[in-house]
PDB file of C-alpha atoms in Angstrom:
ATOM      1  CA  MET A   1      -3.882   6.203  18.569  1.00  0.00           C
ATOM      2  CA  THR A   2      -4.609   2.523  18.237  1.00  0.00           C
ATOM      3  CA  ASN A   3      -5.871   0.232  21.073  1.00  0.00           C
ATOM      4  CA  ASP A   4      -3.833  -2.617  22.183  1.00  0.00           C
ATOM      5  CA  LYS A   5      -6.579  -4.928  22.692  1.00  0.00           C
ATOM      6  CA  PRO A   6      -8.744  -5.992  19.932  1.00  0.00           C
ATOM      7  CA  HIS A   7     -12.498  -5.393  20.068  1.00  0.00           C
ATOM      8  CA  ASN A   8     -14.336  -8.728  19.649  1.00  0.00           C
ATOM      9  CA  SER A   9     -17.891  -8.052  20.468  1.00  0.00           C
ATOM     10  CA  ARG A  10     -19.668  -6.341  17.263  1.00  0.00           C
ATOM     11  CA  ASN A  11     -23.062  -6.464  19.259  1.00  0.00           C
ATOM     12  CA  LYS A  12     -21.731  -3.926  21.722  1.00  0.00           C
ATOM     13  CA  LEU A  13     -20.063  -1.802  19.101  1.00  0.00           C
ATOM     14  CA  GLN A  14     -21.869   1.114  17.534  1.00  0.00           C
ATOM     15  CA  LEU A  15     -20.273   2.073  14.157  1.00  0.00           C
ATOM     16  CA  SER A  16     -21.283   5.276  12.119  1.00  0.00           C
ATOM     17  CA  MET A  17     -19.845   6.727   8.681  1.00  0.00           C
ATOM     18  CA  HIS A  18     -19.690  10.309   7.757  1.00  0.00           C
ATOM     19  CA  ARG A  19     -17.341  12.519   5.478  1.00  0.00           C
ATOM     20  CA  ALA A  20     -14.198  13.262   7.403  1.00  0.00           C
ATOM     21  CA  THR A  21     -13.638  16.813   8.683  1.00  0.00           C
ATOM     22  CA  PRO A  22     -10.170  18.096   9.806  1.00  0.00           C
ATOM     23  CA  ALA A  23     -11.111  17.010  13.513  1.00  0.00           C
ATOM     24  CA  ASP A  24     -10.820  13.517  12.281  1.00  0.00           C
ATOM     25  CA  PHE A  25      -7.255  14.182  10.437  1.00  0.00           C
ATOM     26  CA  GLN A  26      -4.851  13.326  13.327  1.00  0.00           C
ATOM     27  CA  ALA A  27      -6.741  10.016  14.063  1.00  0.00           C
ATOM     28  CA  MET A  28      -6.740   8.962  10.396  1.00  0.00           C
ATOM     29  CA  ALA A  29      -3.209   9.875  10.262  1.00  0.00           C
ATOM     30  CA  ARG A  30      -2.153   7.468  13.170  1.00  0.00           C
ATOM     31  CA  ILE A  31      -4.348   4.569  11.545  1.00  0.00           C
ATOM     32  CA  HIS A  32      -2.902   5.227   8.154  1.00  0.00           C
ATOM     33  CA  ALA A  33       0.867   5.002   9.818  1.00  0.00           C
ATOM     34  CA  THR A  34       0.188   1.644  11.603  1.00  0.00           C
ATOM     35  CA  ALA A  35      -2.546  -0.308   9.635  1.00  0.00           C
ATOM     36  CA  PHE A  36       0.062  -1.631   7.062  1.00  0.00           C
ATOM     37  CA  THR A  37       3.039  -2.080   9.017  1.00  0.00           C
ATOM     38  CA  GLY A  38       4.788  -5.435   8.059  1.00  0.00           C
ATOM     39  CA  THR A  39       3.315  -5.689   4.543  1.00  0.00           C
ATOM     40  CA  PRO A  40       5.841  -5.708   1.763  1.00  0.00           C
ATOM     41  CA  LEU A  41       4.926  -2.159   0.303  1.00  0.00           C
ATOM     42  CA  ASP A  42       5.039  -0.390   3.465  1.00  0.00           C
ATOM     43  CA  SER A  43       8.313  -2.019   4.488  1.00  0.00           C
ATOM     44  CA  ARG A  44       9.891  -1.135   1.104  1.00  0.00           C
ATOM     45  CA  MET A  45       8.318   2.518   1.120  1.00  0.00           C
ATOM     46  CA  TYR A  46       9.289   3.458   4.865  1.00  0.00           C
ATOM     47  CA  THR A  47      12.395   2.497   6.648  1.00  0.00           C
ATOM     48  CA  GLY A  48      11.915   5.141   9.673  1.00  0.00           C
ATOM     49  CA  ALA A  49      12.011   3.670  13.008  1.00  0.00           C
ATOM     50  CA  ASP A  50       9.034   5.777  14.253  1.00  0.00           C
ATOM     51  CA  ARG A  51       5.925   4.904  12.345  1.00  0.00           C
ATOM     52  CA  CYS A  52       4.118   7.847  13.918  1.00  0.00           C
ATOM     53  CA  ALA A  53       6.773  10.292  13.652  1.00  0.00           C
ATOM     54  CA  PRO A  54       5.358  14.059  13.499  1.00  0.00           C
ATOM     55  CA  ASP A  55       6.562  14.716   9.939  1.00  0.00           C
ATOM     56  CA  ARG A  56       4.930  11.287   8.796  1.00  0.00           C
ATOM     57  CA  LEU A  57       1.508  12.110  10.169  1.00  0.00           C
ATOM     58  CA  GLN A  58       1.780  15.735   8.855  1.00  0.00           C
ATOM     59  CA  SER A  59       2.366  14.206   5.084  1.00  0.00           C
ATOM     60  CA  PHE A  60      -0.917  12.489   5.699  1.00  0.00           C
ATOM     61  CA  ILE A  61      -2.672  15.441   6.856  1.00  0.00           C
ATOM     62  CA  GLU A  62      -1.519  17.402   4.094  1.00  0.00           C
ATOM     63  CA  ARG A  63      -3.018  14.669   1.697  1.00  0.00           C
ATOM     64  CA  TYR A  64      -6.467  14.458   3.375  1.00  0.00           C
ATOM     65  CA  GLU A  65      -6.814  18.587   3.283  1.00  0.00           C
ATOM     66  CA  LYS A  66      -6.310  18.360  -0.391  1.00  0.00           C
ATOM     67  CA  ALA A  67      -8.909  15.409  -0.623  1.00  0.00           C
ATOM     68  CA  VAL A  68     -11.673  17.031   1.524  1.00  0.00           C
ATOM     69  CA  VAL A  69     -11.949  19.957  -0.795  1.00  0.00           C
ATOM     70  CA  ASP A  70     -11.646  17.838  -4.099  1.00  0.00           C
ATOM     71  CA  PRO A  71     -15.045  17.769  -5.776  1.00  0.00           C
ATOM     72  CA  ASN A  72     -14.048  14.248  -7.129  1.00  0.00           C
ATOM     73  CA  SER A  73     -13.213  12.854  -3.906  1.00  0.00           C
ATOM     74  CA  TYR A  74     -14.796  11.275  -1.172  1.00  0.00           C
ATOM     75  CA  LEU A  75     -12.710  11.047   2.128  1.00  0.00           C
ATOM     76  CA  MET A  76     -15.028   8.766   4.323  1.00  0.00           C
ATOM     77  CA  VAL A  77     -14.306   7.900   8.002  1.00  0.00           C
ATOM     78  CA  VAL A  78     -15.973   5.252  10.138  1.00  0.00           C
ATOM     79  CA  LYS A  79     -16.460   5.978  14.093  1.00  0.00           C
ATOM     80  CA  ALA A  80     -16.973   3.559  16.797  1.00  0.00           C
ATOM     81  CA  ARG A  81     -18.641   3.779  20.092  1.00  0.00           C
ATOM     82  CA  GLY A  82     -18.411   0.961  22.586  1.00  0.00           C
ATOM     83  CA  GLU A  83     -19.791   0.535  26.098  1.00  0.00           C
ATOM     84  CA  ASP A  84     -18.375   3.202  28.281  1.00  0.00           C
ATOM     85  CA  GLU A  85     -16.154   4.584  25.458  1.00  0.00           C
ATOM     86  CA  GLU A  86     -15.836   7.823  23.841  1.00  0.00           C
ATOM     87  CA  GLU A  87     -16.372   7.796  20.169  1.00  0.00           C
ATOM     88  CA  LYS A  88     -13.323   7.510  18.163  1.00  0.00           C
ATOM     89  CA  VAL A  89     -12.065   7.244  14.579  1.00  0.00           C
ATOM     90  CA  VAL A  90     -11.602   3.323  13.487  1.00  0.00           C
ATOM     91  CA  GLY A  91     -11.134   3.532   9.619  1.00  0.00           C
ATOM     92  CA  PHE A  92     -11.186   5.714   6.550  1.00  0.00           C
ATOM     93  CA  ALA A  93     -11.261   5.306   2.981  1.00  0.00           C
ATOM     94  CA  LYS A  94     -10.629   7.683  -0.117  1.00  0.00           C
ATOM     95  CA  TRP A  95     -12.823   7.052  -2.895  1.00  0.00           C
ATOM     96  CA  ALA A  96     -12.761   9.003  -6.116  1.00  0.00           C
ATOM     97  CA  GLY A  97     -14.742   9.645  -9.214  1.00  0.00           C
ATOM     98  CA  PRO A  98     -16.746   9.458 -11.469  1.00  0.00           C
ATOM     99  CA  VAL A  99     -14.025  11.416 -13.293  1.00  0.00           C
ATOM    100  CA  HIS A 100     -10.224  11.272 -12.603  1.00  0.00           C
ATOM    101  CA  PRO A 101      -8.103  14.398 -13.402  1.00  0.00           C
ATOM    102  CA  LYS A 102      -4.238  13.350 -14.166  1.00  0.00           C
ATOM    103  CA  THR A 103      -1.973  13.647 -11.344  1.00  0.00           C
ATOM    104  CA  ASP A 104       1.726  14.714 -11.922  1.00  0.00           C
ATOM    105  CA  MET A 105       3.464  11.951  -9.509  1.00  0.00           C
ATOM    106  CA  LYS A 106       7.051  13.345 -10.168  1.00  0.00           C
ATOM    107  CA  LYS A 107       5.884  16.895  -9.520  1.00  0.00           C
ATOM    108  CA  MET A 108       4.381  15.604  -5.936  1.00  0.00           C
ATOM    109  CA  ALA A 109       7.733  14.088  -5.164  1.00  0.00           C
ATOM    110  CA  GLU A 110       9.325  17.297  -5.212  1.00  0.00           C
ATOM    111  CA  LYS A 111       7.723  18.488  -2.139  1.00  0.00           C
ATOM    112  CA  PRO A 112       9.547  17.665   1.269  1.00  0.00           C
ATOM    113  CA  MET A 113       9.086  13.909   2.362  1.00  0.00           C
ATOM    114  CA  PRO A 114       9.252  12.431   5.747  1.00  0.00           C
ATOM    115  CA  VAL A 115      12.659  11.180   7.081  1.00  0.00           C
ATOM    116  CA  GLY A 116      12.788   7.263   6.491  1.00  0.00           C
ATOM    117  CA  ILE A 117      10.823   7.771   3.018  1.00  0.00           C
ATOM    118  CA  ASP A 118      12.515   6.047  -0.112  1.00  0.00           C
ATOM    119  CA  VAL A 119      11.494   8.953  -2.448  1.00  0.00           C
ATOM    120  CA  GLU A 120      12.934   7.333  -5.397  1.00  0.00           C
ATOM    121  CA  PHE A 121      10.946   4.109  -5.107  1.00  0.00           C
ATOM    122  CA  LEU A 122       7.918   5.800  -4.112  1.00  0.00           C
ATOM    123  CA  THR A 123       7.861   8.086  -7.038  1.00  0.00           C
ATOM    124  CA  GLY A 124       8.398   5.259  -9.496  1.00  0.00           C
ATOM    125  CA  PHE A 125       6.000   3.079  -7.717  1.00  0.00           C
ATOM    126  CA  LEU A 126       2.859   6.037  -7.793  1.00  0.00           C
ATOM    127  CA  THR A 127       3.928   6.692 -11.524  1.00  0.00           C
ATOM    128  CA  ALA A 128       3.883   3.000 -12.602  1.00  0.00           C
ATOM    129  CA  MET A 129       0.347   2.813 -10.782  1.00  0.00           C
ATOM    130  CA  SER A 130      -1.078   5.904 -11.951  1.00  0.00           C
ATOM    131  CA  GLU A 131       0.003   4.910 -15.632  1.00  0.00           C
ATOM    132  CA  LYS A 132      -1.482   1.323 -15.334  1.00  0.00           C
ATOM    133  CA  HIS A 133      -4.507   3.117 -14.134  1.00  0.00           C
ATOM    134  CA  ASP A 134      -4.847   5.233 -17.049  1.00  0.00           C
ATOM    135  CA  GLN A 135      -3.950   2.525 -19.454  1.00  0.00           C
ATOM    136  CA  ILE A 136      -6.908   0.507 -18.169  1.00  0.00           C
ATOM    137  CA  TRP A 137      -9.495   3.027 -18.063  1.00  0.00           C
ATOM    138  CA  LYS A 138      -8.308   6.091 -20.226  1.00  0.00           C
ATOM    139  CA  ASP A 139     -10.888   8.721 -19.744  1.00  0.00           C
ATOM    140  CA  ARG A 140     -14.044   6.235 -18.866  1.00  0.00           C
ATOM    141  CA  PRO A 141     -16.026   6.973 -15.804  1.00  0.00           C
ATOM    142  CA  HIS A 142     -15.540   4.916 -12.727  1.00  0.00           C
ATOM    143  CA  TYR A 143     -15.137   4.967  -8.980  1.00  0.00           C
ATOM    144  CA  TYR A 144     -11.381   4.258  -7.855  1.00  0.00           C
ATOM    145  CA  LEU A 145     -10.799   3.175  -4.106  1.00  0.00           C
ATOM    146  CA  HIS A 146      -7.602   4.881  -3.678  1.00  0.00           C
ATOM    147  CA  LEU A 147      -6.880   3.722   0.151  1.00  0.00           C
ATOM    148  CA  ILE A 148      -9.009   1.877   2.752  1.00  0.00           C
ATOM    149  CA  ALA A 149      -7.518   1.527   6.333  1.00  0.00           C
ATOM    150  CA  THR A 150      -8.590   0.328   9.491  1.00  0.00           C
ATOM    151  CA  ASP A 151      -7.337   0.462  12.998  1.00  0.00           C
ATOM    152  CA  PRO A 152      -5.764  -3.085  13.648  1.00  0.00           C
ATOM    153  CA  ALA A 153      -7.920  -3.215  16.864  1.00  0.00           C
ATOM    154  CA  TYR A 154     -11.153  -2.995  15.164  1.00  0.00           C
ATOM    155  CA  GLN A 155     -10.492  -5.315  12.150  1.00  0.00           C
ATOM    156  CA  GLY A 156     -13.138  -7.980  11.708  1.00  0.00           C
ATOM    157  CA  LEU A 157     -15.909  -5.795  13.151  1.00  0.00           C
ATOM    158  CA  GLY A 158     -17.359  -4.259  10.012  1.00  0.00           C
ATOM    159  CA  VAL A 159     -15.596  -1.137   9.540  1.00  0.00           C
ATOM    160  CA  GLY A 160     -13.932  -2.068   6.162  1.00  0.00           C
ATOM    161  CA  ARG A 161     -17.203  -3.266   4.639  1.00  0.00           C
ATOM    162  CA  LEU A 162     -18.996   0.003   5.378  1.00  0.00           C
ATOM    163  CA  LEU A 163     -16.185   1.766   3.716  1.00  0.00           C
ATOM    164  CA  LEU A 164     -16.332  -0.666   0.724  1.00  0.00           C
ATOM    165  CA  ASP A 165     -20.043  -0.539   0.588  1.00  0.00           C
ATOM    166  CA  PHE A 166     -20.043   3.409   0.373  1.00  0.00           C
ATOM    167  CA  GLY A 167     -18.289   3.296  -3.143  1.00  0.00           C
ATOM    168  CA  LEU A 168     -19.787   0.145  -4.353  1.00  0.00           C
ATOM    169  CA  ASP A 169     -23.612   1.912  -3.565  1.00  0.00           C
ATOM    170  CA  LYS A 170     -22.506   5.057  -5.144  1.00  0.00           C
ATOM    171  CA  ALA A 171     -21.369   2.968  -8.511  1.00  0.00           C
ATOM    172  CA  ARG A 172     -24.340   0.827  -8.453  1.00  0.00           C
ATOM    173  CA  LYS A 173     -27.047   3.715  -8.548  1.00  0.00           C
ATOM    174  CA  GLU A 174     -25.106   5.200 -11.427  1.00  0.00           C
ATOM    175  CA  GLY A 175     -24.449   2.106 -13.304  1.00  0.00           C
ATOM    176  CA  LEU A 176     -20.566   2.432 -13.185  1.00  0.00           C
ATOM    177  CA  PRO A 177     -17.855   0.011 -12.595  1.00  0.00           C
ATOM    178  CA  CYS A 178     -15.104   0.212  -9.547  1.00  0.00           C
ATOM    179  CA  TYR A 179     -11.516  -0.375  -9.479  1.00  0.00           C
ATOM    180  CA  LEU A 180      -8.906  -0.825  -7.041  1.00  0.00           C
ATOM    181  CA  GLU A 181      -5.299  -2.024  -6.480  1.00  0.00           C
ATOM    182  CA  ALA A 182      -5.364  -4.839  -4.029  1.00  0.00           C
ATOM    183  CA  SER A 183      -2.668  -6.112  -1.529  1.00  0.00           C
ATOM    184  CA  PRO A 184      -2.080  -9.956  -1.168  1.00  0.00           C
ATOM    185  CA  ALA A 185      -4.290  -9.917   2.012  1.00  0.00           C
ATOM    186  CA  GLY A 186      -7.254  -7.822   0.408  1.00  0.00           C
ATOM    187  CA  LYS A 187      -7.341  -9.735  -2.651  1.00  0.00           C
ATOM    188  CA  PRO A 188      -9.771 -12.548  -1.344  1.00  0.00           C
ATOM    189  CA  ILE A 189     -11.883  -9.802   0.326  1.00  0.00           C
ATOM    190  CA  TYR A 190     -12.327  -8.035  -2.878  1.00  0.00           C
ATOM    191  CA  GLU A 191     -12.760 -11.250  -4.618  1.00  0.00           C
ATOM    192  CA  HIS A 192     -16.082 -12.193  -2.135  1.00  0.00           C
ATOM    193  CA  LEU A 193     -17.452  -8.716  -2.929  1.00  0.00           C
ATOM    194  CA  GLY A 194     -17.674  -9.432  -6.756  1.00  0.00           C
ATOM    195  CA  TYR A 195     -14.221  -8.058  -7.946  1.00  0.00           C
ATOM    196  CA  GLU A 196     -12.298  -9.594 -10.742  1.00  0.00           C
ATOM    197  CA  VAL A 197      -8.521  -9.353 -11.364  1.00  0.00           C
ATOM    198  CA  VAL A 198      -8.224  -7.734 -14.766  1.00  0.00           C
ATOM    199  CA  ASP A 199      -4.372  -6.829 -14.838  1.00  0.00           C
ATOM    200  CA  GLN A 200      -1.246  -6.247 -12.624  1.00  0.00           C
ATOM    201  CA  PHE A 201       1.696  -4.281 -11.931  1.00  0.00           C
ATOM    202  CA  GLU A 202       4.806  -5.204 -10.367  1.00  0.00           C
ATOM    203  CA  MET A 203       7.627  -3.063  -8.944  1.00  0.00           C
ATOM    204  CA  ASP A 204      10.829  -4.473  -7.556  1.00  0.00           C
ATOM    205  CA  GLY A 205       9.137  -7.460  -6.864  1.00  0.00           C
ATOM    206  CA  ILE A 206       6.000  -6.111  -5.237  1.00  0.00           C
ATOM    207  CA  VAL A 207       2.847  -7.239  -7.165  1.00  0.00           C
ATOM    208  CA  LEU A 208      -0.579  -5.736  -6.986  1.00  0.00           C
ATOM    209  CA  PRO A 209      -3.571  -7.055  -8.737  1.00  0.00           C
ATOM    210  CA  CYS A 210      -5.620  -4.622 -10.411  1.00  0.00           C
ATOM    211  CA  MET A 211      -9.244  -5.424  -9.769  1.00  0.00           C
ATOM    212  CA  LEU A 212     -12.586  -4.512 -11.320  1.00  0.00           C
ATOM    213  CA  TRP A 213     -16.305  -4.635  -9.909  1.00  0.00           C
ATOM    214  CA  TRP A 214     -19.350  -4.496 -12.295  1.00  0.00           C
ATOM    215  CA  PRO A 215     -22.879  -3.475 -10.974  1.00  0.00           C
ATOM    216  CA  GLU A 216     -25.257  -6.410 -11.728  1.00  0.00           C
ATOM    217  CA  GLY A 217     -26.231  -6.430 -15.693  1.00  0.00           C
ATOM    218  CA  LYS A 218     -23.482  -3.644 -16.303  1.00  0.00           C
ATOM    219  CA  LYS A 219     -20.619  -5.807 -17.243  1.00  0.00           C
ATOM    220  CA  GLU A 220     -21.061  -5.941 -20.835  1.00  0.00           C
ATOM    221  CA  ALA A 221     -21.308  -2.175 -21.146  1.00  0.00           C
ATOM    222  CA  LYS A 222     -21.086  -0.986 -24.744  1.00  0.00           C
ATOM    223  CA  TRP A 223     -18.595   1.818 -23.847  1.00  0.00           C
ATOM    224  CA  TRP A 224     -16.216  -0.749 -22.204  1.00  0.00           C
TER     225      TRP A 224
END
């Protein structure tokens, strides 16, 4: 559960990052359910009154269960410990790469969905996003940031940067690019890290820039 009060003291907060385990899933799901509240995409995709409804949280947990056994996925969590506070999950991200097996989005949508999900929109949106990704990359290796979410009470304290740097560091060591679809709020942050807009896709008035990051000296790689 997220805190109501923001944590403004970076000095008193100790952050650590590791691979997610089942013990982290419930906290991750609550962050997942609340971190995007009020954004155009979340408002269009989910109309339920209870953002932390049990069936919605369970649908997220089922995704995490698949991700932790996928050899191409890196499901990372950041935990925080403050003075006189127990350690807690405050953010997580899913990176994938360097290879990307294709996913049948329509088949995924055939599974039971939480009450409040616009299944038709979700299926169309995920299909369009997947097709744009494949159009840009084909079968070329890269690292892909599928999702990043931070507890709203801990935003601005370096949680997201740890999660972003995890993928960038792996890509830098392997001389590979990184890719993501950005929200309007996230786009300036990614640009600051060196990402560039290479395309975009739109559905029902929701526009997401497709952004690409290159390791230094690799931008003109011959295979691109």
